[in-house]
mmCIF file of C-alpha atoms in Angstrom:
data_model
loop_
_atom_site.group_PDB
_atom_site.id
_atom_site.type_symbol
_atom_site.label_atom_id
_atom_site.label_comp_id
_atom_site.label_asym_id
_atom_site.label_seq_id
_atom_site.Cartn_x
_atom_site.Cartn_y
_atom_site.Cartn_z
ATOM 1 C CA UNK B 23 0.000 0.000 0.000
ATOM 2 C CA UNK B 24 2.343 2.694 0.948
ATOM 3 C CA UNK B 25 4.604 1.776 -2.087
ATOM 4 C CA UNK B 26 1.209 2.751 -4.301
ATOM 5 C CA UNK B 27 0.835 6.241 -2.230
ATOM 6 C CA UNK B 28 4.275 6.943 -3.067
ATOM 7 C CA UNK B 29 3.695 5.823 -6.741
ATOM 8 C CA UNK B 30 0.321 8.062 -6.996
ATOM 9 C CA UNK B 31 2.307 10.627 -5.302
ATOM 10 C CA UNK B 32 4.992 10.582 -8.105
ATOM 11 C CA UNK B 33 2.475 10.234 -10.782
ATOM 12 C CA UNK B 34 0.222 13.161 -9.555
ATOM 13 C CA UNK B 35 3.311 15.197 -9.089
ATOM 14 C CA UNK B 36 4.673 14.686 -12.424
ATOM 15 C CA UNK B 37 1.267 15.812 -13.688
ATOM 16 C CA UNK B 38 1.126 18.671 -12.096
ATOM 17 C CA UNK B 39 4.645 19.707 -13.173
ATOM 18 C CA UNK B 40 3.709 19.352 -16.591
ATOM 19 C CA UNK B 41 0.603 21.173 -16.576
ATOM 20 C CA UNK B 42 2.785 24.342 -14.980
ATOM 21 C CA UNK B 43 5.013 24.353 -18.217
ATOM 22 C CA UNK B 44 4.003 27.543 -20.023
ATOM 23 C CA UNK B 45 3.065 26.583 -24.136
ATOM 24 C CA UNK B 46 4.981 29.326 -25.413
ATOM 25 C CA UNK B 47 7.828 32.265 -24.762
ATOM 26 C CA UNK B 48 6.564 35.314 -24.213
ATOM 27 C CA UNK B 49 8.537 38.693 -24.573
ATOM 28 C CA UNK B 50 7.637 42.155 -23.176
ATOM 29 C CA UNK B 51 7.587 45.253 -25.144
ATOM 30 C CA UNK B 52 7.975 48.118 -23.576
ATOM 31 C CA UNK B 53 8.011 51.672 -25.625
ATOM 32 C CA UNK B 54 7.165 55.412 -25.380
ATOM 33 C CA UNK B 55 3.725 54.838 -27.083
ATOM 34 C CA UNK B 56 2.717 51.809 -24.799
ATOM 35 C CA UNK B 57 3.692 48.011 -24.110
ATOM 36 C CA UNK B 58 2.981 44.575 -25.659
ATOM 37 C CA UNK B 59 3.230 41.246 -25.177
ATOM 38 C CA UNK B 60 4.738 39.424 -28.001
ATOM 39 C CA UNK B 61 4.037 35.054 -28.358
ATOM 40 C CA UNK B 62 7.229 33.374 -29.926
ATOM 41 C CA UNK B 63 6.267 30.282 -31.826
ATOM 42 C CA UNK B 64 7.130 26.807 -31.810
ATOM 43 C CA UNK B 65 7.124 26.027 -34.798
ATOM 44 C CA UNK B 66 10.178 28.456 -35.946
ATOM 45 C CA UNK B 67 12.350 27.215 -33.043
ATOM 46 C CA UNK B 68 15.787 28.567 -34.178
ATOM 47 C CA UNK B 69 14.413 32.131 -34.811
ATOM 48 C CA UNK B 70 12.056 31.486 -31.046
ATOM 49 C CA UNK B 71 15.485 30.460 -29.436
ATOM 50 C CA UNK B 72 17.764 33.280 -30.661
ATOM 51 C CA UNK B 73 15.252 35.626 -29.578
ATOM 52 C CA UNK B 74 14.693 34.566 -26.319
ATOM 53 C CA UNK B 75 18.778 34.661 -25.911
ATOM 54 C CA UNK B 76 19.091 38.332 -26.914
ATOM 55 C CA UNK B 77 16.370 39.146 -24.831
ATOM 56 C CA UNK B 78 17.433 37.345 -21.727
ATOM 57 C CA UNK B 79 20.935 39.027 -22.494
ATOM 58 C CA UNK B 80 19.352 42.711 -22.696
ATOM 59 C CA UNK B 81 20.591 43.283 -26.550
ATOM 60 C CA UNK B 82 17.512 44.964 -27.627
ATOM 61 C CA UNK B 83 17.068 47.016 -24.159
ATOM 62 C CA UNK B 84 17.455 50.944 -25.317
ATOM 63 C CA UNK B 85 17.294 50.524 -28.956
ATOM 64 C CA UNK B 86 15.039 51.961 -31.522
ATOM 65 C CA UNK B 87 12.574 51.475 -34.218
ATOM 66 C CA UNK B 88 14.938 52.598 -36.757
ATOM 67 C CA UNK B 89 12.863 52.056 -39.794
ATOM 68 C CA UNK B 90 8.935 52.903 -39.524
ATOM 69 C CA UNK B 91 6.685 52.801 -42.643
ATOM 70 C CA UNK B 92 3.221 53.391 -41.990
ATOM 71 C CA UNK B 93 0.660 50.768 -43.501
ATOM 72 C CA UNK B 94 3.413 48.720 -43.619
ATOM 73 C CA UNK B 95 5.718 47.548 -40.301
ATOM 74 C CA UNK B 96 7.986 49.084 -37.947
ATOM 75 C CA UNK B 97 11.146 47.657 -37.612
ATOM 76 C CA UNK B 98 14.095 47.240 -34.764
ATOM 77 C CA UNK B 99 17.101 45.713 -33.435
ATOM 78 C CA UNK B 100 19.846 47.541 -35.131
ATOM 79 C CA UNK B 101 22.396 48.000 -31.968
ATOM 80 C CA UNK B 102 23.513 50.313 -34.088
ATOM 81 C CA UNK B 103 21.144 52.340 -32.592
ATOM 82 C CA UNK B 104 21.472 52.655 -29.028
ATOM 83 C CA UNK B 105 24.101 55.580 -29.221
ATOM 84 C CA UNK B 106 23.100 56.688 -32.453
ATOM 85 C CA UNK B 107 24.062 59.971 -33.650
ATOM 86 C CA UNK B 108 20.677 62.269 -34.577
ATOM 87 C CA UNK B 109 19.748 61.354 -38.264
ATOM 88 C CA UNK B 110 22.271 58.712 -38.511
ATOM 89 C CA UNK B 111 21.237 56.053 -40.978
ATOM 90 C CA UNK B 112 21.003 52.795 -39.500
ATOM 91 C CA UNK B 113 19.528 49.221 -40.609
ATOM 92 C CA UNK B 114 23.255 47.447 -40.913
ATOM 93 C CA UNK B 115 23.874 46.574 -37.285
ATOM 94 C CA UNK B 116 23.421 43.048 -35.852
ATOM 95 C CA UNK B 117 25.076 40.010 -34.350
ATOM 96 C CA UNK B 118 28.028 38.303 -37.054
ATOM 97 C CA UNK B 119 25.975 34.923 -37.751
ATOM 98 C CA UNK B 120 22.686 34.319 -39.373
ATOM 99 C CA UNK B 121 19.476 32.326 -38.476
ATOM 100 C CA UNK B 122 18.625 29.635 -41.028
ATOM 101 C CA UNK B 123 15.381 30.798 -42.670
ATOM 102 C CA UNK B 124 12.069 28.930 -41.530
ATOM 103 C CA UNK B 125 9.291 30.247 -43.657
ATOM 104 C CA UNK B 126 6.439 28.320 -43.597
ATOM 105 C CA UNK B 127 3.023 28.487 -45.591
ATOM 106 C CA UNK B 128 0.628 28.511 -42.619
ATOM 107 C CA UNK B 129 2.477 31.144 -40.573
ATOM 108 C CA UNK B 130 1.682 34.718 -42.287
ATOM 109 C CA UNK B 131 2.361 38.571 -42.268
ATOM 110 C CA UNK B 132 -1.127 39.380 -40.317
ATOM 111 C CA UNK B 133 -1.670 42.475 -38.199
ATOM 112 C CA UNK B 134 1.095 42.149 -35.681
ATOM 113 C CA UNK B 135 3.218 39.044 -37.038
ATOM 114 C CA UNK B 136 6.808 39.853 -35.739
ATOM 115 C CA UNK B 137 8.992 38.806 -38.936
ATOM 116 C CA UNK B 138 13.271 38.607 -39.291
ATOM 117 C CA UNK B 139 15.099 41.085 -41.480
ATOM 118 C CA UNK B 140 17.123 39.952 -43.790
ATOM 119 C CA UNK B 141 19.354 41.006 -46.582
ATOM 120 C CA UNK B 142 19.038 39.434 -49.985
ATOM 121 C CA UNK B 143 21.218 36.653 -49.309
ATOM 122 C CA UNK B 144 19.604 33.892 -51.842
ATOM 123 C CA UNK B 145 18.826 31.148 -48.827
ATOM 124 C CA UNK B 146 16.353 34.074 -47.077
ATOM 125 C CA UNK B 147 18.863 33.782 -43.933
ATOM 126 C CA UNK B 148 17.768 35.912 -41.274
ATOM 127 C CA UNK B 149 19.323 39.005 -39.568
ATOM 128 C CA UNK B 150 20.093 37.330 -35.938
ATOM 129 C CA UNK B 151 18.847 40.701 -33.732
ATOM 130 C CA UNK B 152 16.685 43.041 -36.647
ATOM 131 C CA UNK B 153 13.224 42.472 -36.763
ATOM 132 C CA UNK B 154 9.838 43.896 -37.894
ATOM 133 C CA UNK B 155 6.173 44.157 -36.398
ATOM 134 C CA UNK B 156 3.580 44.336 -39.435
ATOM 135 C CA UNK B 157 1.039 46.657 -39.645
ATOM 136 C CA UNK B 158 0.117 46.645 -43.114
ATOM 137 C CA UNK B 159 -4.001 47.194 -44.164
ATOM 138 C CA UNK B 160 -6.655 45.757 -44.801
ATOM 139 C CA UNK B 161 -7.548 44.517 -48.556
ATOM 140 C CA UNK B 162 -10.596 44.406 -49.941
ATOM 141 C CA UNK B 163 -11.184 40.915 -52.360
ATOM 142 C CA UNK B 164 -10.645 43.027 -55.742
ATOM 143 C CA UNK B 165 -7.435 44.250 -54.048
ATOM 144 C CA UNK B 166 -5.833 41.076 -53.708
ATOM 145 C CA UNK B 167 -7.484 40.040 -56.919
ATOM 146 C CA UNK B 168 -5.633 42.988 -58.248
ATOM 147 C CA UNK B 169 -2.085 41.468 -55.867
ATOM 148 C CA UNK B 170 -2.259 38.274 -57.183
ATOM 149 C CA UNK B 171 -2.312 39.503 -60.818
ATOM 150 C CA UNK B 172 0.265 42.176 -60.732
ATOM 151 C CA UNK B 173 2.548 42.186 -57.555
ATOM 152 C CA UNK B 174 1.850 38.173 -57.348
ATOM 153 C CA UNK B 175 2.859 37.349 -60.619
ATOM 154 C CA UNK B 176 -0.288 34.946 -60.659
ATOM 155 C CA UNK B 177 0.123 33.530 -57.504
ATOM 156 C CA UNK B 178 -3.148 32.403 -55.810
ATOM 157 C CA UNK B 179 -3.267 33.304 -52.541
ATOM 158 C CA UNK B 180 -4.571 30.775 -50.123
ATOM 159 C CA UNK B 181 -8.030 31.117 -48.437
ATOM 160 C CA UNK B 182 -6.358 31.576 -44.914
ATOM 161 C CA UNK B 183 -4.276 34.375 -46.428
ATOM 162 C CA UNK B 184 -7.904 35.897 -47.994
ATOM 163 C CA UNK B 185 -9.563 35.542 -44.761
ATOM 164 C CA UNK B 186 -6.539 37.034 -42.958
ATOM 165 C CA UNK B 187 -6.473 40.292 -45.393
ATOM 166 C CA UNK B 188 -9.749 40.581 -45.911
ATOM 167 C CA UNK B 189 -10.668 40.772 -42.023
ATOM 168 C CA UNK B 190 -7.437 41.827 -39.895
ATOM 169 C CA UNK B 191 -4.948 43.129 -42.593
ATOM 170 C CA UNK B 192 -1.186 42.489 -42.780
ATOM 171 C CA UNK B 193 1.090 43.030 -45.406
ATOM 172 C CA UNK B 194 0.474 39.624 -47.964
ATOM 173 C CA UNK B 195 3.342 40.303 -50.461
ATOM 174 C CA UNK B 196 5.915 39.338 -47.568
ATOM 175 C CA UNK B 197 4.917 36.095 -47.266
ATOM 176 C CA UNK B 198 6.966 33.098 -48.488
ATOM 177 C CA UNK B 199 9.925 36.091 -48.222
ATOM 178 C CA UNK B 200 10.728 36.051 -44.893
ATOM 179 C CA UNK B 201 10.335 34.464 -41.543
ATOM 180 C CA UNK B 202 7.754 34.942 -39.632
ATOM 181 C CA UNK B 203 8.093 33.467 -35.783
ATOM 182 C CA UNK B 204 5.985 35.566 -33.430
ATOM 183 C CA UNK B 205 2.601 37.620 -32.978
ATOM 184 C CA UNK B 206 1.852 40.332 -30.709
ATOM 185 C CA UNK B 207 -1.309 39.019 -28.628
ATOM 186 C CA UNK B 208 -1.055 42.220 -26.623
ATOM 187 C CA UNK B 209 -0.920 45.804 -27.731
ATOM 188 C CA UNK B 210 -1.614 46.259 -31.111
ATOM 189 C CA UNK B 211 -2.487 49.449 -30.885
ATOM 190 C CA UNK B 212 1.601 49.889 -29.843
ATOM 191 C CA UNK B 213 2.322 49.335 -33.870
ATOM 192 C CA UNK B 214 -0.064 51.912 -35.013
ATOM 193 C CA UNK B 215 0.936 54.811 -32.937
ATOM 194 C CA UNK B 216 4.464 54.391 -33.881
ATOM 195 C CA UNK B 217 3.717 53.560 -37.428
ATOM 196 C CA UNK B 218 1.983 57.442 -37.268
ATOM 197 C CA UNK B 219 4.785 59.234 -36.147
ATOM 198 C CA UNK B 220 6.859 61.745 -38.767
ATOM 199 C CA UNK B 221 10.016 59.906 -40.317
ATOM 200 C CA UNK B 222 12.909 61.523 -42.516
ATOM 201 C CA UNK B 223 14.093 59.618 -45.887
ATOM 202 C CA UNK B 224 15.318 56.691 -44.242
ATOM 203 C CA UNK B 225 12.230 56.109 -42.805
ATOM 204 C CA UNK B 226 14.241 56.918 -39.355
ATOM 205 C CA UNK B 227 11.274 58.664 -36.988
ATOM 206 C CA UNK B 228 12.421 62.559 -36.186
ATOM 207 C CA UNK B 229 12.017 61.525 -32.503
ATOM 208 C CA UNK B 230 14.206 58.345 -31.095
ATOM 209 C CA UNK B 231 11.085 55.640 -30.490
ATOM 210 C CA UNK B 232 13.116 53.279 -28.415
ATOM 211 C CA UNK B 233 11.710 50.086 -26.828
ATOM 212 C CA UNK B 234 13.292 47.822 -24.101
ATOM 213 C CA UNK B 235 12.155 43.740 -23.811
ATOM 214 C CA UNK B 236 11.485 41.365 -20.827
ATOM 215 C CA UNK B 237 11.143 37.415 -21.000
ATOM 216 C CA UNK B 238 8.181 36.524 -18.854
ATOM 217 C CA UNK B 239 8.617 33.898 -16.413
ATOM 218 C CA UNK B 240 7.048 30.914 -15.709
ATOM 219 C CA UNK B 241 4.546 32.438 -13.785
ATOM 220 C CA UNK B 242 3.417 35.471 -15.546
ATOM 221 C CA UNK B 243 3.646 32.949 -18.638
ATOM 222 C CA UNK B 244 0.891 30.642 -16.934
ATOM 223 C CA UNK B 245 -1.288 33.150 -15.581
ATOM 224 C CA UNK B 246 -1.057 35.039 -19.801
ATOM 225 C CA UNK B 247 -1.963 31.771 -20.721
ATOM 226 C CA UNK B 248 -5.034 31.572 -18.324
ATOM 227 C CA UNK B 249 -6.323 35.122 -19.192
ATOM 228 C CA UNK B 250 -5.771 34.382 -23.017
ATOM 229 C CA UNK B 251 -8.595 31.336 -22.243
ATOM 230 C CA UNK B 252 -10.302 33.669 -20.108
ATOM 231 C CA UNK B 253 -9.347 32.048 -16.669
ATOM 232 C CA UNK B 254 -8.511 34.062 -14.055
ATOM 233 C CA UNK B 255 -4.578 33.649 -12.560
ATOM 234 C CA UNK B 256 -3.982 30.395 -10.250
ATOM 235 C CA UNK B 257 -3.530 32.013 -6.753
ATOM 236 C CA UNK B 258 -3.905 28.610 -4.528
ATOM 237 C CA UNK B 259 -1.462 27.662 -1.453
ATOM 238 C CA UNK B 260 -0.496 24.018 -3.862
ATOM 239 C CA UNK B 261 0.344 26.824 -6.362
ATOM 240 C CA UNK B 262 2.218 29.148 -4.434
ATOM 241 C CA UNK B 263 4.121 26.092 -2.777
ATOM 242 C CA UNK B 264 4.950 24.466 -5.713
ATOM 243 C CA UNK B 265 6.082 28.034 -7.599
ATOM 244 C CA UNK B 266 8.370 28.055 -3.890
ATOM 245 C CA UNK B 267 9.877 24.735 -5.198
ATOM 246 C CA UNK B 268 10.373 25.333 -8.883
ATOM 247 C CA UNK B 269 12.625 28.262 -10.897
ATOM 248 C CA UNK B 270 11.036 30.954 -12.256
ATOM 249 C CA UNK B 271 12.583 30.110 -15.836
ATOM 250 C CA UNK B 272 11.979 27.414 -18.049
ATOM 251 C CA UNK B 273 12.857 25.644 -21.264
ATOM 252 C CA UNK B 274 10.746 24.376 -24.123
ATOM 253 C CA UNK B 275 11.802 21.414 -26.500
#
């Protein structure tokens, strides 16, 4: 009998460890116009992985949006850009390796997809630190008749990239282009107001719009996750005493 307890024990415990692993990475954003919460995904696992490295490391704390189009994205992570001289052109700064692109047909430029840079190597490798949050516009269906035929060369978009444009914008012509491994799931309304602001011919803004980034932990991962399912945060003693036992970082496969 007590060799069961201590096998249910084990069993229940492993359980319950599992179901506090957070599903995702989630980053941060803080900037002058607001915050955001940005959800790395899975499925791009070198580009989610680099990410969360520079972030943990602080690289992207005090840098700017160095490149802001509006109806289109804003971009960052030039460290080029933290001591920046005023009207400085920027956009060639960034760690000396590459990510190896991971482009994938399902994952598109919607309304705040958070995409890699690149230059035009031919493999579509990715700039390791710059990156872009799409704000694009919404099409209507004889627009992206009208992008298929001309911009498209005849390519057909899919119906999830219709039903994407159509409804929440983005900016459709990027896909299949670049990576795309993230969304913003909080603060969209971050993109727009920068995407506003008054920019030279570089697309620099006039007015530094720097940003700083924060992994969340474990915790404040779990209790996103609840809220994004419309649970409110676990606040329990078994919670708070097994949070006491376990780090507040963790690592996904």
């Amino acid at each position: 009998m007590r060799r069961i307890l201590l096998l249910f024990a084990l069993v229940l415990g492993m359980s319950f460890a599992n179901a506090q692993t957070p599903k995702n990475y989630y980053v941060e954003v803080k900037t002058g116009k607001g915050n955001g919460i940005i959800k790395l995904y899975n499925e791009t696992r070198k580009h989610r992985d680099n990410f969360v490295k520079l972030v943990k490391e602080g690289y992207f704390d005090s840098l700017m949006f160095h490149r802001v189009i509006h109806n289109f994205m804003i971009q960052g992570g030039d460290p080029d850009s933290r001591y920046a001289a005023s009207r400085q052109k920027l956009g060639e700064g960034g760690p000396d390796y590459k990510v190896p692109a991971e482009i994938q047909a399902g994952i598109i430029h919607k309304k705040g997809a958070l995409g890699a840079a690149r230059d035009n190597n031919p493999a579509k490798e990715s700039s390791a630190s710059q990156f872009y949050l799409v704000q694009g516009r919404v099409f209507t269906e004889a627009a992206l008749d009208s992008l298929e035929k001309f911009r498209l060369k005849g390519k057909k978009l899919t119906p999830l990239q219709r039903e994407t444009y159509s409804s929440i914008g983005g900016t459709p012509h990027l896909d299949g282009e670049y990576t795309v491994f993230g969304e913003l799931i909080e603060g969209l309304g971050v993109v727009d107001s920068i995407a506003e602001v008054k920019t030279d011919d570089n697309d620099r803004p006039y007015n530094d719009e720097r940003f700083a980034m924060k992994l969340l932990d474990r915790r404040q991962a779990l209790d996103l996750e609840r809220k994004l399912q419309g649970l409110p945060p676990k606040k329990g003693i078994f919670t708070k005493l097994f949070d006491s036992m376990k780090s507040k970082n963790y690592k996904l496969p």
